[in-house]
CSV table of C-alpha atoms in Angstrom, one decimal:
chain,number,residue,atom,x,y,z
A,1,UNK,CA,0.0,0.0,0.0
A,2,UNK,CA,1.3,3.5,-0.9
A,3,UNK,CA,2.0,5.6,2.1
A,4,UNK,CA,4.0,8.7,3.1
A,5,UNK,CA,6.7,8.1,5.7
A,6,UNK,CA,5.9,10.9,8.1
A,7,UNK,CA,9.4,10.7,9.7
A,8,UNK,CA,10.9,11.7,6.3
A,9,UNK,CA,8.3,14.0,4.8
A,10,UNK,CA,9.2,17.6,5.1
A,11,UNK,CA,5.8,18.9,3.8
A,12,UNK,CA,7.1,20.3,0.6
A,13,UNK,CA,3.9,19.2,-1.2
A,14,UNK,CA,5.7,18.3,-4.5
A,15,UNK,CA,3.9,14.9,-4.6
A,16,UNK,CA,0.3,16.3,-4.3
A,17,UNK,CA,-0.5,17.2,-7.9
A,18,UNK,CA,1.0,13.9,-9.3
A,19,UNK,CA,-1.8,11.8,-7.7
A,20,UNK,CA,-4.2,10.5,-10.3
A,21,UNK,CA,-7.1,10.5,-7.8
A,22,UNK,CA,-6.3,13.5,-5.6
A,23,UNK,CA,-5.7,11.0,-2.7
A,24,UNK,CA,-2.5,12.8,-1.5
A,25,UNK,CA,-3.3,15.9,0.6
A,26,UNK,CA,-1.5,18.2,2.9
A,27,UNK,CA,-2.4,17.7,6.5
A,28,UNK,CA,-1.9,21.2,8.0
A,29,UNK,CA,-2.0,19.8,11.6
A,30,UNK,CA,1.0,17.5,10.8
A,31,UNK,CA,2.6,19.8,8.3
A,32,UNK,CA,3.1,16.8,6.1
A,33,UNK,CA,1.5,15.0,3.1
A,34,UNK,CA,-0.8,12.1,3.8
A,35,UNK,CA,-2.5,9.5,1.6
A,36,UNK,CA,-6.3,9.1,1.8
A,37,UNK,CA,-6.5,5.3,1.6
A,38,UNK,CA,-10.1,5.3,0.4
A,39,UNK,CA,-9.3,7.5,-2.6
A,40,UNK,CA,-5.9,5.9,-3.4
A,41,UNK,CA,-6.3,3.2,-6.1
A,42,UNK,CA,-2.7,2.0,-5.9
A,43,UNK,CA,-1.8,3.2,-9.4
A,44,UNK,CA,1.8,3.7,-8.2
A,45,UNK,CA,2.3,6.9,-10.3
A,46,UNK,CA,3.6,8.7,-7.2
A,47,UNK,CA,6.0,5.8,-6.5
A,48,UNK,CA,7.4,5.9,-10.0
A,49,UNK,CA,7.7,9.5,-10.9
A,50,UNK,CA,7.4,12.0,-8.0
A,51,UNK,CA,10.8,13.6,-7.5
A,52,UNK,CA,10.4,13.4,-3.7
A,53,UNK,CA,13.5,15.1,-2.2
A,54,UNK,CA,13.3,12.9,1.0
A,55,UNK,CA,12.3,9.5,-0.6
A,56,UNK,CA,9.3,9.6,1.7
A,57,UNK,CA,6.9,7.7,-0.6
A,58,UNK,CA,6.9,4.1,0.4
A,59,UNK,CA,5.0,0.9,-0.5
A,60,UNK,CA,3.9,-1.6,2.1
A,61,UNK,CA,2.6,-5.2,1.3
A,62,UNK,CA,-0.9,-5.2,-0.3
A,63,UNK,CA,-3.9,-6.9,1.1
A,64,UNK,CA,-6.1,-8.8,-1.4
A,65,UNK,CA,-8.4,-5.8,-1.8
A,66,UNK,CA,-5.5,-3.4,-2.3
A,67,UNK,CA,-3.9,-5.7,-4.8
A,68,UNK,CA,-7.1,-5.8,-6.9
A,69,UNK,CA,-7.1,-2.0,-6.8
A,70,UNK,CA,-3.6,-2.0,-8.2
A,71,UNK,CA,-4.3,-4.6,-10.9
A,72,UNK,CA,-7.1,-2.4,-12.3
A,73,UNK,CA,-5.3,1.0,-11.8
A,74,UNK,CA,-1.6,0.5,-12.5
A,75,UNK,CA,-0.9,-0.3,-16.1
A,76,UNK,CA,2.4,-2.1,-15.3
A,77,UNK,CA,1.5,-5.4,-13.6
A,78,UNK,CA,0.7,-8.3,-15.9
A,79,UNK,CA,-2.6,-10.0,-15.3
A,80,UNK,CA,-2.4,-13.8,-15.0
A,81,UNK,CA,-5.5,-14.1,-17.2
A,82,UNK,CA,-4.4,-12.0,-20.1
A,83,UNK,CA,-0.6,-12.4,-20.0
A,84,UNK,CA,-0.2,-8.7,-20.9
A,85,UNK,CA,0.0,-5.5,-18.8
A,86,UNK,CA,-3.0,-3.2,-18.6
A,87,UNK,CA,-6.6,-3.6,-17.9
A,88,UNK,CA,-7.8,-5.0,-21.2
A,89,UNK,CA,-6.8,-7.9,-23.4
A,90,UNK,CA,-5.2,-8.2,-26.8
A,91,UNK,CA,-8.6,-7.1,-28.0
A,92,UNK,CA,-8.6,-6.1,-31.8
A,93,UNK,CA,-4.9,-5.3,-31.6
A,94,UNK,CA,-4.0,-8.9,-32.7
A,95,UNK,CA,-7.2,-9.6,-34.5
A,96,UNK,CA,-5.3,-10.2,-37.7
A,97,UNK,CA,-3.8,-13.4,-36.1
A,98,UNK,CA,-6.5,-14.4,-33.6
A,99,UNK,CA,-9.7,-13.8,-35.5
A,100,UNK,CA,-11.5,-12.8,-32.3
A,101,UNK,CA,-13.8,-10.4,-34.2
A,102,UNK,CA,-15.2,-11.8,-37.5
A,103,UNK,CA,-17.2,-10.3,-40.3
A,104,UNK,CA,-20.8,-9.8,-39.1
A,105,UNK,CA,-19.7,-9.4,-35.5
A,106,UNK,CA,-19.2,-6.2,-33.5
A,107,UNK,CA,-17.0,-5.9,-30.5
A,108,UNK,CA,-17.5,-3.5,-27.6
A,109,UNK,CA,-14.8,-2.3,-25.2
A,110,UNK,CA,-16.6,-0.3,-22.5
A,111,UNK,CA,-13.9,1.4,-20.5
A,112,UNK,CA,-15.8,2.1,-17.2
A,113,UNK,CA,-14.4,4.8,-15.0
A,114,UNK,CA,-12.2,6.4,-17.6
A,115,UNK,CA,-11.2,9.1,-17.9
A,116,UNK,CA,-10.3,10.1,-14.3
A,117,UNK,CA,-13.5,9.3,-12.4
A,118,UNK,CA,-13.0,5.6,-11.4
A,119,UNK,CA,-15.6,3.2,-10.0
A,120,UNK,CA,-16.2,0.4,-7.5
A,121,UNK,CA,-16.5,-3.3,-8.4
A,122,UNK,CA,-20.1,-3.1,-7.3
A,123,UNK,CA,-20.8,-0.5,-10.0
A,124,UNK,CA,-18.9,-2.7,-12.5
A,125,UNK,CA,-21.3,-5.5,-11.5
A,126,UNK,CA,-24.3,-3.4,-12.4
A,127,UNK,CA,-22.8,-2.9,-15.9
A,128,UNK,CA,-22.2,-6.6,-16.3
A,129,UNK,CA,-25.8,-7.5,-15.2
A,130,UNK,CA,-27.2,-5.0,-17.7
A,131,UNK,CA,-25.4,-6.6,-20.6
A,132,UNK,CA,-25.9,-10.2,-19.4
A,133,UNK,CA,-29.6,-9.6,-19.7
A,134,UNK,CA,-29.3,-9.2,-23.4
A,135,UNK,CA,-27.0,-12.2,-23.9
A,136,UNK,CA,-23.7,-10.7,-25.1
A,137,UNK,CA,-20.6,-12.9,-25.5
A,138,UNK,CA,-18.0,-11.8,-23.0
A,139,UNK,CA,-14.3,-12.0,-23.7
A,140,UNK,CA,-13.3,-14.9,-21.5
A,141,UNK,CA,-9.7,-13.8,-21.0
A,142,UNK,CA,-10.7,-10.4,-19.5
A,143,UNK,CA,-9.5,-10.2,-15.9
A,144,UNK,CA,-12.9,-8.9,-14.8
A,145,UNK,CA,-14.5,-12.3,-15.5
A,146,UNK,CA,-12.3,-13.9,-12.7
A,147,UNK,CA,-13.7,-11.6,-10.1
A,148,UNK,CA,-17.3,-12.3,-10.7
A,149,UNK,CA,-19.3,-14.6,-8.4
A,150,UNK,CA,-22.3,-14.8,-10.8
A,151,UNK,CA,-21.8,-13.1,-14.1
A,152,UNK,CA,-25.5,-13.3,-15.1
A,153,UNK,CA,-26.6,-11.5,-12.0
A,154,UNK,CA,-23.5,-9.1,-12.0
A,155,UNK,CA,-22.5,-10.2,-8.6
A,156,UNK,CA,-18.9,-9.6,-7.7
A,157,UNK,CA,-16.9,-11.4,-5.1
A,158,UNK,CA,-17.9,-10.3,-1.6
A,159,UNK,CA,-14.4,-9.3,-0.5
A,160,UNK,CA,-13.9,-6.8,-3.3
A,161,UNK,CA,-17.3,-5.2,-3.9
A,162,UNK,CA,-16.4,-1.8,-2.4
A,163,UNK,CA,-12.9,-1.6,-3.6
A,164,UNK,CA,-12.3,1.5,-5.8
A,165,UNK,CA,-10.3,1.3,-9.1
A,166,UNK,CA,-9.4,3.7,-11.8
A,167,UNK,CA,-11.1,1.7,-14.6
A,168,UNK,CA,-12.2,-1.7,-15.9
A,169,UNK,CA,-12.6,-2.6,-19.5
A,170,UNK,CA,-15.7,-4.7,-20.2
A,171,UNK,CA,-15.3,-6.5,-23.4
A,172,UNK,CA,-17.9,-8.4,-25.4
A,173,UNK,CA,-19.2,-9.0,-28.8
A,174,UNK,CA,-22.6,-9.3,-30.5
A,175,UNK,CA,-23.9,-10.0,-34.0
A,176,UNK,CA,-24.2,-6.7,-36.1
A,177,UNK,CA,-28.0,-6.9,-35.8
A,178,UNK,CA,-27.8,-6.7,-32.0
A,179,UNK,CA,-25.8,-3.5,-31.9
A,180,UNK,CA,-29.0,-1.4,-31.4
A,181,UNK,CA,-29.8,-3.4,-28.3
A,182,UNK,CA,-26.4,-2.7,-26.9
A,183,UNK,CA,-26.7,1.0,-27.6
A,184,UNK,CA,-30.1,1.1,-25.8
A,185,UNK,CA,-28.4,-0.5,-22.7
A,186,UNK,CA,-25.5,2.0,-22.9
A,187,UNK,CA,-28.0,4.9,-23.0
A,188,UNK,CA,-29.7,3.5,-19.9
A,189,UNK,CA,-26.4,3.1,-18.1
A,190,UNK,CA,-25.3,6.6,-19.1
A,191,UNK,CA,-28.5,7.9,-17.4
A,192,UNK,CA,-28.1,5.9,-14.2
A,193,UNK,CA,-24.4,5.5,-13.5
A,194,UNK,CA,-22.4,7.6,-11.1
A,195,UNK,CA,-19.3,7.4,-13.2
A,196,UNK,CA,-18.2,7.8,-16.8
A,197,UNK,CA,-17.4,5.3,-19.5
A,198,UNK,CA,-15.6,5.5,-22.8
A,199,UNK,CA,-16.9,3.3,-25.6
A,200,UNK,CA,-14.9,1.5,-28.3
A,201,UNK,CA,-16.7,-0.3,-31.1
A,202,UNK,CA,-14.7,-3.0,-33.0
A,203,UNK,CA,-15.4,-4.2,-36.5
A,204,UNK,CA,-13.7,-6.0,-39.3
A,205,UNK,CA,-13.2,-3.7,-42.3
A,206,UNK,CA,-14.9,-5.0,-45.5
A,207,UNK,CA,-12.7,-5.6,-48.6
A,208,UNK,CA,-14.2,-2.5,-50.2
A,209,UNK,CA,-13.1,-0.4,-47.2
A,210,UNK,CA,-16.6,0.0,-45.7
A,211,UNK,CA,-17.4,-0.5,-42.0
A,212,UNK,CA,-21.0,-1.7,-41.7
A,213,UNK,CA,-21.5,-0.8,-38.0
A,214,UNK,CA,-21.1,2.9,-38.8
A,215,UNK,CA,-24.4,2.9,-40.7
A,216,UNK,CA,-26.1,1.2,-37.7
A,217,UNK,CA,-24.7,3.7,-35.3
A,218,UNK,CA,-25.8,6.6,-37.5
A,219,UNK,CA,-29.3,5.1,-37.7
A,220,UNK,CA,-29.6,5.2,-33.9
A,221,UNK,CA,-28.2,8.7,-33.7
A,222,UNK,CA,-24.8,7.8,-32.2
A,223,UNK,CA,-21.9,9.9,-33.3
A,224,UNK,CA,-18.6,8.3,-34.3
A,225,UNK,CA,-15.5,10.4,-33.3
A,226,UNK,CA,-12.8,11.0,-35.9
A,227,UNK,CA,-10.1,9.1,-34.2
A,228,UNK,CA,-9.7,5.3,-34.4
A,229,UNK,CA,-7.3,2.4,-33.8
A,230,UNK,CA,-6.6,0.5,-37.0
A,231,UNK,CA,-5.1,-3.0,-37.1
A,232,UNK,CA,-3.1,-2.9,-40.4
A,233,UNK,CA,-3.1,-6.6,-41.0
A,234,UNK,CA,0.6,-7.3,-40.9
A,235,UNK,CA,0.4,-10.1,-38.3
A,236,UNK,CA,1.3,-13.7,-39.3
A,237,UNK,CA,0.0,-16.3,-39.6
A,238,UNK,CA,-2.9,-14.3,-40.8
A,239,UNK,CA,-6.2,-15.7,-39.5
A,240,UNK,CA,-8.5,-16.6,-42.4
A,241,UNK,CA,-12.2,-16.9,-41.7
A,242,UNK,CA,-13.8,-20.1,-42.7
A,243,UNK,CA,-10.8,-22.4,-42.7
A,244,UNK,CA,-9.9,-22.4,-39.0
B,1,UNK,CA,-3.1,1.6,-25.9
B,2,UNK,CA,-6.6,0.4,-25.3
B,3,UNK,CA,-7.6,4.0,-25.0
B,4,UNK,CA,-5.5,5.9,-27.6
B,5,UNK,CA,-8.5,6.3,-29.9
B,6,UNK,CA,-10.3,8.3,-27.2
B,7,UNK,CA,-7.8,11.2,-27.3
B,8,UNK,CA,-9.5,14.5,-27.3
B,9,UNK,CA,-8.8,17.9,-29.0
B,10,UNK,CA,-9.5,20.0,-32.0
B,11,UNK,CA,-9.3,18.2,-35.3
B,12,UNK,CA,-6.3,20.0,-36.6
B,13,UNK,CA,-4.4,19.1,-33.4
B,14,UNK,CA,-5.5,15.4,-33.5
B,15,UNK,CA,-4.2,15.3,-37.1
B,16,UNK,CA,-0.7,15.7,-35.7
B,17,UNK,CA,-1.0,12.8,-33.4
B,18,UNK,CA,-0.3,9.2,-34.4
B,19,UNK,CA,0.5,6.2,-32.2
B,20,UNK,CA,2.0,3.1,-33.8
B,21,UNK,CA,1.8,0.0,-31.6
B,22,UNK,CA,3.5,-3.3,-32.3
B,23,UNK,CA,2.7,-6.4,-30.3
B,24,UNK,CA,3.0,-10.2,-30.2
B,25,UNK,CA,0.0,-12.4,-29.5
B,26,UNK,CA,0.0,-15.0,-26.7
B,27,UNK,CA,-1.9,-17.2,-29.1
B,28,UNK,CA,0.9,-17.4,-31.7
B,29,UNK,CA,4.3,-19.1,-31.4
B,30,UNK,CA,7.0,-16.9,-32.8
B,31,UNK,CA,10.6,-17.6,-33.4
B,32,UNK,CA,13.3,-15.3,-32.2
B,33,UNK,CA,10.9,-12.8,-30.8
B,34,UNK,CA,13.5,-10.6,-29.2
B,35,UNK,CA,15.3,-9.9,-32.5
B,36,UNK,CA,11.9,-9.3,-34.3
B,37,UNK,CA,11.1,-6.6,-31.7
B,38,UNK,CA,14.6,-5.2,-31.9
B,39,UNK,CA,14.1,-4.7,-35.6
B,40,UNK,CA,10.6,-3.3,-35.1
B,41,UNK,CA,11.9,-0.8,-32.5
B,42,UNK,CA,14.7,0.2,-34.7
B,43,UNK,CA,12.2,1.1,-37.4
B,44,UNK,CA,10.0,3.1,-34.9
B,45,UNK,CA,13.1,4.9,-33.5
B,46,UNK,CA,14.3,5.9,-37.0
B,47,UNK,CA,11.4,8.1,-38.1
B,48,UNK,CA,11.3,11.0,-35.7
B,49,UNK,CA,9.4,9.6,-32.7
B,50,UNK,CA,8.3,12.2,-30.1
B,51,UNK,CA,7.9,9.3,-27.7
B,52,UNK,CA,8.9,5.6,-27.5
B,53,UNK,CA,7.5,3.0,-25.1
B,54,UNK,CA,8.3,-0.5,-24.2
B,55,UNK,CA,5.9,-2.2,-21.8
B,56,UNK,CA,8.7,-4.3,-20.3
B,57,UNK,CA,10.7,-1.1,-19.4
B,58,UNK,CA,8.6,2.1,-19.6
B,59,UNK,CA,8.8,5.2,-21.7
B,60,UNK,CA,11.9,7.1,-22.9
B,61,UNK,CA,11.2,10.1,-20.6
B,62,UNK,CA,11.1,8.0,-17.4
B,63,UNK,CA,13.6,5.2,-18.2
B,64,UNK,CA,16.9,5.0,-19.9
B,65,UNK,CA,16.3,5.3,-23.7
B,66,UNK,CA,18.8,2.6,-24.4
B,67,UNK,CA,16.8,0.1,-22.2
B,68,UNK,CA,13.6,1.2,-23.9
B,69,UNK,CA,14.9,0.4,-27.4
B,70,UNK,CA,16.9,-2.7,-26.6
B,71,UNK,CA,15.3,-4.7,-23.7
B,72,UNK,CA,12.8,-7.3,-25.1
B,73,UNK,CA,11.3,-10.5,-23.7
B,74,UNK,CA,11.3,-13.8,-25.6
B,75,UNK,CA,7.7,-14.4,-24.3
B,76,UNK,CA,5.7,-11.2,-25.2
B,77,UNK,CA,6.2,-7.6,-25.9
B,78,UNK,CA,4.3,-4.4,-26.6
B,79,UNK,CA,6.1,-1.4,-28.0
B,80,UNK,CA,4.9,2.1,-29.1
B,81,UNK,CA,6.1,5.0,-31.1
B,82,UNK,CA,4.4,8.4,-31.3
B,83,UNK,CA,4.6,10.7,-34.3
B,84,UNK,CA,3.3,14.0,-35.5
B,85,UNK,CA,3.3,13.5,-39.2
B,86,UNK,CA,1.6,11.1,-41.6
B,87,UNK,CA,4.7,10.9,-43.7
B,88,UNK,CA,6.7,9.4,-40.8
B,89,UNK,CA,3.9,6.8,-40.2
B,90,UNK,CA,3.9,5.9,-43.9
B,91,UNK,CA,7.7,5.4,-43.9
B,92,UNK,CA,7.4,3.2,-40.8
B,93,UNK,CA,4.6,1.1,-42.3
B,94,UNK,CA,6.5,0.6,-45.5
B,95,UNK,CA,9.6,-0.6,-43.6
B,96,UNK,CA,7.5,-2.9,-41.4
B,97,UNK,CA,5.9,-4.3,-44.5
B,98,UNK,CA,9.2,-5.0,-46.1
B,99,UNK,CA,10.7,-6.4,-42.9
B,100,UNK,CA,7.8,-8.9,-42.7
B,101,UNK,CA,8.2,-9.6,-39.0
B,102,UNK,CA,4.7,-11.2,-38.6
B,103,UNK,CA,4.0,-9.0,-35.5
B,104,UNK,CA,0.6,-7.2,-35.2
B,105,UNK,CA,0.7,-3.5,-36.0
B,106,UNK,CA,-2.0,-1.0,-34.9
B,107,UNK,CA,-2.0,2.7,-35.9
B,108,UNK,CA,-4.1,5.2,-34.0
B,109,UNK,CA,-4.9,8.6,-35.4
B,110,UNK,CA,-7.6,10.4,-37.3
B,111,UNK,CA,-9.2,7.5,-39.1
B,112,UNK,CA,-9.3,9.1,-42.6
B,113,UNK,CA,-5.6,10.0,-42.4
B,114,UNK,CA,-4.6,6.5,-41.2
B,115,UNK,CA,-6.5,5.0,-44.1
B,116,UNK,CA,-4.7,7.4,-46.5
B,117,UNK,CA,-1.4,6.3,-45.0
B,118,UNK,CA,-2.2,2.6,-45.5
B,119,UNK,CA,-3.4,3.2,-49.1
B,120,UNK,CA,-0.2,5.1,-49.9
B,121,UNK,CA,1.9,2.1,-48.8
B,122,UNK,CA,-0.3,-0.6,-50.3
B,123,UNK,CA,-1.8,-2.0,-47.1
B,124,UNK,CA,-5.4,-2.7,-46.5
B,125,UNK,CA,-6.9,-2.0,-43.0
B,126,UNK,CA,-8.0,-5.2,-41.3
B,127,UNK,CA,-9.9,-4.3,-38.1
B,128,UNK,CA,-11.0,-1.0,-36.6
B,129,UNK,CA,-11.8,0.2,-33.1
B,130,UNK,CA,-14.0,3.3,-33.4
B,131,UNK,CA,-14.4,5.8,-30.5
B,132,UNK,CA,-17.9,6.8,-29.4
B,133,UNK,CA,-16.4,9.1,-26.8
B,134,UNK,CA,-17.3,9.4,-23.1
B,135,UNK,CA,-20.8,8.7,-21.8
B,136,UNK,CA,-22.3,9.0,-18.3
B,137,UNK,CA,-21.6,11.6,-15.7
B,138,UNK,CA,-19.5,13.8,-18.0
B,139,UNK,CA,-20.1,16.8,-15.8
B,140,UNK,CA,-17.6,15.2,-13.3
B,141,UNK,CA,-14.8,15.4,-15.9
B,142,UNK,CA,-12.0,18.0,-15.8
B,143,UNK,CA,-12.6,20.8,-18.2
B,144,UNK,CA,-12.1,20.0,-21.9
B,145,UNK,CA,-8.7,21.8,-22.4
B,146,UNK,CA,-7.2,19.7,-19.5
B,147,UNK,CA,-8.5,16.6,-21.2
B,148,UNK,CA,-6.8,17.5,-24.4
B,149,UNK,CA,-3.6,16.9,-22.5
B,150,UNK,CA,-4.5,14.1,-20.1
B,151,UNK,CA,-6.3,12.0,-22.6
B,152,UNK,CA,-3.0,11.4,-24.3
B,153,UNK,CA,-2.3,8.9,-21.5
B,154,UNK,CA,-5.1,6.4,-21.9
B,155,UNK,CA,-4.4,4.8,-18.5
B,156,UNK,CA,-5.1,8.2,-16.8
B,157,UNK,CA,-1.6,8.3,-15.2
B,158,UNK,CA,-1.3,12.0,-16.2
B,159,UNK,CA,-3.3,13.8,-13.5
B,160,UNK,CA,-5.4,16.8,-14.2
B,161,UNK,CA,-3.9,18.5,-11.2
B,162,UNK,CA,-0.3,18.1,-12.4
B,163,UNK,CA,-1.4,19.4,-15.9
B,164,UNK,CA,-3.0,22.4,-14.3
B,165,UNK,CA,0.1,23.0,-12.2
B,166,UNK,CA,2.3,22.8,-15.3
B,167,UNK,CA,0.1,25.4,-17.1
B,168,UNK,CA,0.4,27.7,-14.1
B,169,UNK,CA,4.1,27.2,-13.8
B,170,UNK,CA,4.6,28.1,-17.4
B,171,UNK,CA,2.6,31.2,-16.9
B,172,UNK,CA,4.7,32.2,-13.9
B,173,UNK,CA,7.9,31.5,-15.9
B,174,UNK,CA,8.9,28.6,-13.6
B,175,UNK,CA,9.2,26.1,-16.5
B,176,UNK,CA,8.9,26.0,-20.3
B,177,UNK,CA,6.2,24.3,-22.3
B,178,UNK,CA,8.8,21.8,-23.5
B,179,UNK,CA,9.9,20.9,-20.0
B,180,UNK,CA,6.4,20.7,-18.7
B,181,UNK,CA,5.4,18.4,-21.5
B,182,UNK,CA,8.3,16.1,-20.7
B,183,UNK,CA,7.4,16.0,-17.0
B,184,UNK,CA,3.9,15.0,-17.9
B,185,UNK,CA,5.2,12.4,-20.3
B,186,UNK,CA,7.2,10.7,-17.5
B,187,UNK,CA,3.9,9.8,-15.8
B,188,UNK,CA,2.5,7.9,-18.9
B,189,UNK,CA,4.3,4.6,-18.4
B,190,UNK,CA,3.5,3.1,-21.8
B,191,UNK,CA,5.0,6.0,-23.7
B,192,UNK,CA,2.0,6.9,-25.8
B,193,UNK,CA,1.9,10.6,-24.6
B,194,UNK,CA,2.6,12.9,-27.6
B,195,UNK,CA,5.1,15.3,-26.1
B,196,UNK,CA,5.2,17.7,-29.1
B,197,UNK,CA,1.4,18.0,-29.2
B,198,UNK,CA,1.3,18.5,-25.4
B,199,UNK,CA,4.0,21.2,-25.7
B,200,UNK,CA,2.0,23.1,-28.3
B,201,UNK,CA,-1.3,22.8,-26.3
B,202,UNK,CA,0.5,23.9,-23.0
B,203,UNK,CA,2.0,26.9,-24.7
B,204,UNK,CA,-1.4,27.9,-26.0
B,205,UNK,CA,-3.2,27.3,-22.7
B,206,UNK,CA,-0.6,29.2,-20.7
B,207,UNK,CA,-1.3,32.3,-22.8
B,208,UNK,CA,-5.0,32.2,-22.0
B,209,UNK,CA,-6.9,33.1,-18.9
B,210,UNK,CA,-5.8,31.2,-15.7
B,211,UNK,CA,-7.8,28.0,-15.4
B,212,UNK,CA,-9.6,27.7,-12.0
């Protein structure tokens, strides 16, 4: 757990603005910086980059709850389930070799809590329940899946429900014709959640360069932003649909 | 990288912001992965990167650049280069295509520009991840100009408070836009933070009214 060694801290306040969740504050009674453990998500940014003149920022061993916070807030640790650092999976980044998303399918990467607001696992459970109700196909390697007690009901493990994290990426796919159902659920969640979420929509690109899901999104009044991630198809062996 | 397509800003500014990611898949067995990544990183490093990142090490503003460009695992790697011009991205793609390393390559940027770059080097886009932006309690977000900067670290390791401090420090003459951008870049572990674009935005914001 991240903490400030009060014997070393001289109260210079250099560390305070680096905190990603405003969990470090100046305690005027002590004349030193202190960490609010409820707000701290164990992202370790302060440990990595704060130029503390007294080396007063320290890390103590993590409890299970704090470790889970760190896994979903610090991009450095490698998740056992994904084999890669970060909160998501290989997603569409290796789709040229994995074929995870095929023609006629649409992937969603719902980045809950980002940017900057964060969430609890209990709130994550509410998102999962909302999408389980419409029968989406979850990405089985996503670390979130391992923390659920009952994915259909959106119930998270009892010991982590109230833990606060910077974000979690909920990944699933649906057939193109079910995209409208997903958008309806996203609109409901936007109205009822206490946090924010960023939405990524994943699609194969047709040989003629078109992206069918864009028309569906337009139809339901959803704006697609100008920026995108594009897998350029250089991975080998190239996954070829129909002969796997 | 999961979040690079959610970068925010004015269109003309976003058009000067490209991230090239190269990664291996845990589902594929590669031979001599370290040397493949060394070749890939050499290509990224050759074409005017404004940032380089290696998930085994960190970014070039926080870690020793030599480690960033040379320390690779035989199991799996993810590397990034950040660029401000389409021309550099085209040259990189052309070299990666010729090198035929078999690694997956993902380019983030303004979609139309990325497609033009691919067309110019004879590549066809395979899969796209579109951004629908941020939904939910958006009123809780920092103000938009701060997000122009902080959204360049998708993992939200660049704090709005530090960004604001940097703008105010530039205004007071305590630092320069270039130094402020580098300090913010240290926080973004993966190395996808566009230092040149940040410098430009910081300079611009430091000349406007103080941000509360």
